[in-house]
Amino acid sequence: MAFDVDRVRAAYPALADGYAYLDGAAGTQLPGTVIDAMAGAYRVGLGNSGGAFPASRRSDMITAECRRSVADLTGGRAEGVILGPNMTTLTYRLARTLATGWGPGDEVVVTRLDHDANVRPWVQAAARAGAGVRFADVQLPEGDLPLAQLAELISDRTRLVAVSAASNLIGTRPDVAGITALAHAAGALSYVDGVHATPRGPVDVAGLGADFYVTSAYKWCGPHVGAVVADPGLLETLAPDKLAPAPQQVPDRFEQGTLPFADLAGVTAAVEHLASLAGPGPGTRRERILAGMAAAEAHEQGLFRVLLGGLDAMDHVTTYGKAARRTATAYFTVAGRTPREVAEHLAARKVNVWDGDNYAWELAGAFGLRDSGGAVRAGLVHYNNRSDVDRLLAAVAELAG
Ligand SMILES: Cc1ncc(COP(=O)(O)O)c(C=O)c1O
């Protein structure tokens, strides 16, 4: 079935403002159903968790349904879904927990492709534990993460390998399954950053070999909620910091304080929206999600060929990253203009893009862009259309000469 982008766009109230939202890699707009689900949860009445009265039971049901939704989205198990404020906070918590078992002689492997939220928490936790850190470099100019290099870095000293399923800067999709296989063969755990990858194609945590897969709902049309998906059996072996009276069971013991119940209702509505992207169809919610995300990915990749082809055809534009497998995420500079000037020029023409390093700090450094304001990022998600791309290209073309 052809991807009906007009039908999809009509679900998003914010898109009516006439802007081309090419800033989705930093955060997406919300469908009306998600906004309604959150408002509806508050209207009906919520209580704190674990009480004897209906409003409390509603909150617990919302939490349970949210875990099932994230499990359906990622192919994981609901009993292994840890909910929290965002990816960065959850990763710091997991790093602190996992590092209690590390010491001198142990190593963690991180990459210069990753967002800093999947680098610094591990570097800092390793330093506190007296463990070492090995960095995997990005092959330039392609922006690939060669498996052979990971094979050299991962050894029987490795306790954890942290890698991104897709770069938020240049879109590279490394061979995560190959990397996690190397980690497992060495007896190490894998921590896969799925924040950029989750909204850009079907996800299967088992296929990726991810011991931990982390995602953020505000990148896939939901509210500001993060989630870690892990095997509940693995979580049983870990002892995070927790309050004495807080639940001891998994995954609850990894969740500090009270969850944002109305937001969790929004997460479930966002997953339902992703399940509807390919249009109405038979099958389980997981099957509809896989169909919806595959259709969305094909739509984005088709537009991306136009976007990248258009940018590469302009003499005054330099694009960064050429990985064979990548998301529809372009990173570019314009001769004679700072990235902020380009972003301002585009904003004046109602085109939203990001400028800077987008926290892919190591990668911006590897490209030599860290100290010059980074570059401009224009990324596509399922609600972008040909008009968004054409407007971007026309506005960038004005900057020639
Ligand atoms: C690839 C990637 N990882 C991690 C993060 C951090 O996510 P959060 O804002 O949920 O902490 C981002 C945010 O932009 C990201 O793009």
PDB file of N, CA and C and ligand atoms in Angstrom, residues 86-88 115 117 168 193 195-196 216 218-219, ligand 1:
ATOM      1  N   ASN A  86      14.036  10.321  30.343  1.00  0.00           N
ATOM      2  CA  ASN A  86      14.630  10.454  29.006  1.00  0.00           C
ATOM      3  C   ASN A  86      15.796   9.478  28.904  1.00  0.00           C
ATOM      4  N   MET A  87      16.362   9.388  27.715  1.00  0.00           N
ATOM      5  CA  MET A  87      17.443   8.422  27.492  1.00  0.00           C
ATOM      6  C   MET A  87      18.655   8.731  28.353  1.00  0.00           C
ATOM      7  N   THR A  88      19.009  10.025  28.445  1.00  0.00           N
ATOM      8  CA  THR A  88      20.246  10.388  29.152  1.00  0.00           C
ATOM      9  C   THR A  88      20.163   9.983  30.624  1.00  0.00           C
ATOM     10  N   HIS A 115      25.895   9.649  19.920  1.00  0.00           N
ATOM     11  CA  HIS A 115      25.461  10.813  20.715  1.00  0.00           C
ATOM     12  C   HIS A 115      26.183  10.724  22.054  1.00  0.00           C
ATOM     13  N   ALA A 117      25.293  11.025  24.936  1.00  0.00           N
ATOM     14  CA  ALA A 117      24.547  10.343  26.008  1.00  0.00           C
ATOM     15  C   ALA A 117      24.813   8.847  26.036  1.00  0.00           C
ATOM     16  N   ASN A 168      22.546  10.142  15.110  1.00  0.00           N
ATOM     17  CA  ASN A 168      21.604  11.269  15.037  1.00  0.00           C
ATOM     18  C   ASN A 168      22.157  12.424  14.213  1.00  0.00           C
ATOM     19  N   ASP A 193      21.894   2.342  21.704  1.00  0.00           N
ATOM     20  CA  ASP A 193      21.132   3.593  21.684  1.00  0.00           C
ATOM     21  C   ASP A 193      20.201   3.574  20.471  1.00  0.00           C
ATOM     22  N   VAL A 195      17.632   5.739  20.132  1.00  0.00           N
ATOM     23  CA  VAL A 195      16.842   6.982  20.135  1.00  0.00           C
ATOM     24  C   VAL A 195      16.587   7.476  18.706  1.00  0.00           C
ATOM     25  N   HIS A 196      17.636   7.489  17.881  1.00  0.00           N
ATOM     26  CA  HIS A 196      17.449   7.979  16.504  1.00  0.00           C
ATOM     27  C   HIS A 196      16.838   6.893  15.614  1.00  0.00           C
ATOM     28  N   SER A 216      13.514   7.023  23.202  1.00  0.00           N
ATOM     29  CA  SER A 216      12.897   8.210  23.795  1.00  0.00           C
ATOM     30  C   SER A 216      11.633   8.532  23.007  1.00  0.00           C
ATOM     31  N   TYR A 218       9.711  11.054  22.746  1.00  0.00           N
ATOM     32  CA  TYR A 218       9.495  12.350  22.084  1.00  0.00           C
ATOM     33  C   TYR A 218      10.144  12.401  20.713  1.00  0.00           C
ATOM     34  N   LYS A 219      10.935  11.382  20.376  1.00  0.00           N
ATOM     35  CA  LYS A 219      11.494  11.302  19.021  1.00  0.00           C
ATOM     36  C   LYS A 219      10.546  10.540  18.103  1.00  0.00           C
TER      37      LYS A 219
HETATM   38  C1  LIG B   1      20.861   9.309  19.173  1.00  0.00           C
HETATM   39  C2  LIG B   1      20.474   9.993  20.436  1.00  0.00           C
HETATM   40  N1  LIG B   1      20.795   9.433  21.611  1.00  0.00           N
HETATM   41  C3  LIG B   1      20.461  10.002  22.782  1.00  0.00           C
HETATM   42  C4  LIG B   1      19.790  11.198  22.827  1.00  0.00           C
HETATM   43  C5  LIG B   1      19.433  11.783  24.166  1.00  0.00           C
HETATM   44  O1  LIG B   1      18.091  11.545  24.361  1.00  0.00           O
HETATM   45  P1  LIG B   1      17.283  12.203  25.584  1.00  0.00           P
HETATM   46  O2  LIG B   1      16.978  13.598  25.184  1.00  0.00           O
HETATM   47  O3  LIG B   1      16.047  11.341  25.679  1.00  0.00           O
HETATM   48  O4  LIG B   1      18.118  12.116  26.795  1.00  0.00           O
HETATM   49  C6  LIG B   1      19.436  11.831  21.637  1.00  0.00           C
HETATM   50  C7  LIG B   1      18.749  13.142  21.651  1.00  0.00           C
HETATM   51  O5  LIG B   1      18.817  13.898  20.728  1.00  0.00           O
HETATM   52  C8  LIG B   1      19.779  11.206  20.407  1.00  0.00           C
HETATM   53  O6  LIG B   1      19.457  11.762  19.230  1.00  0.00           O
END
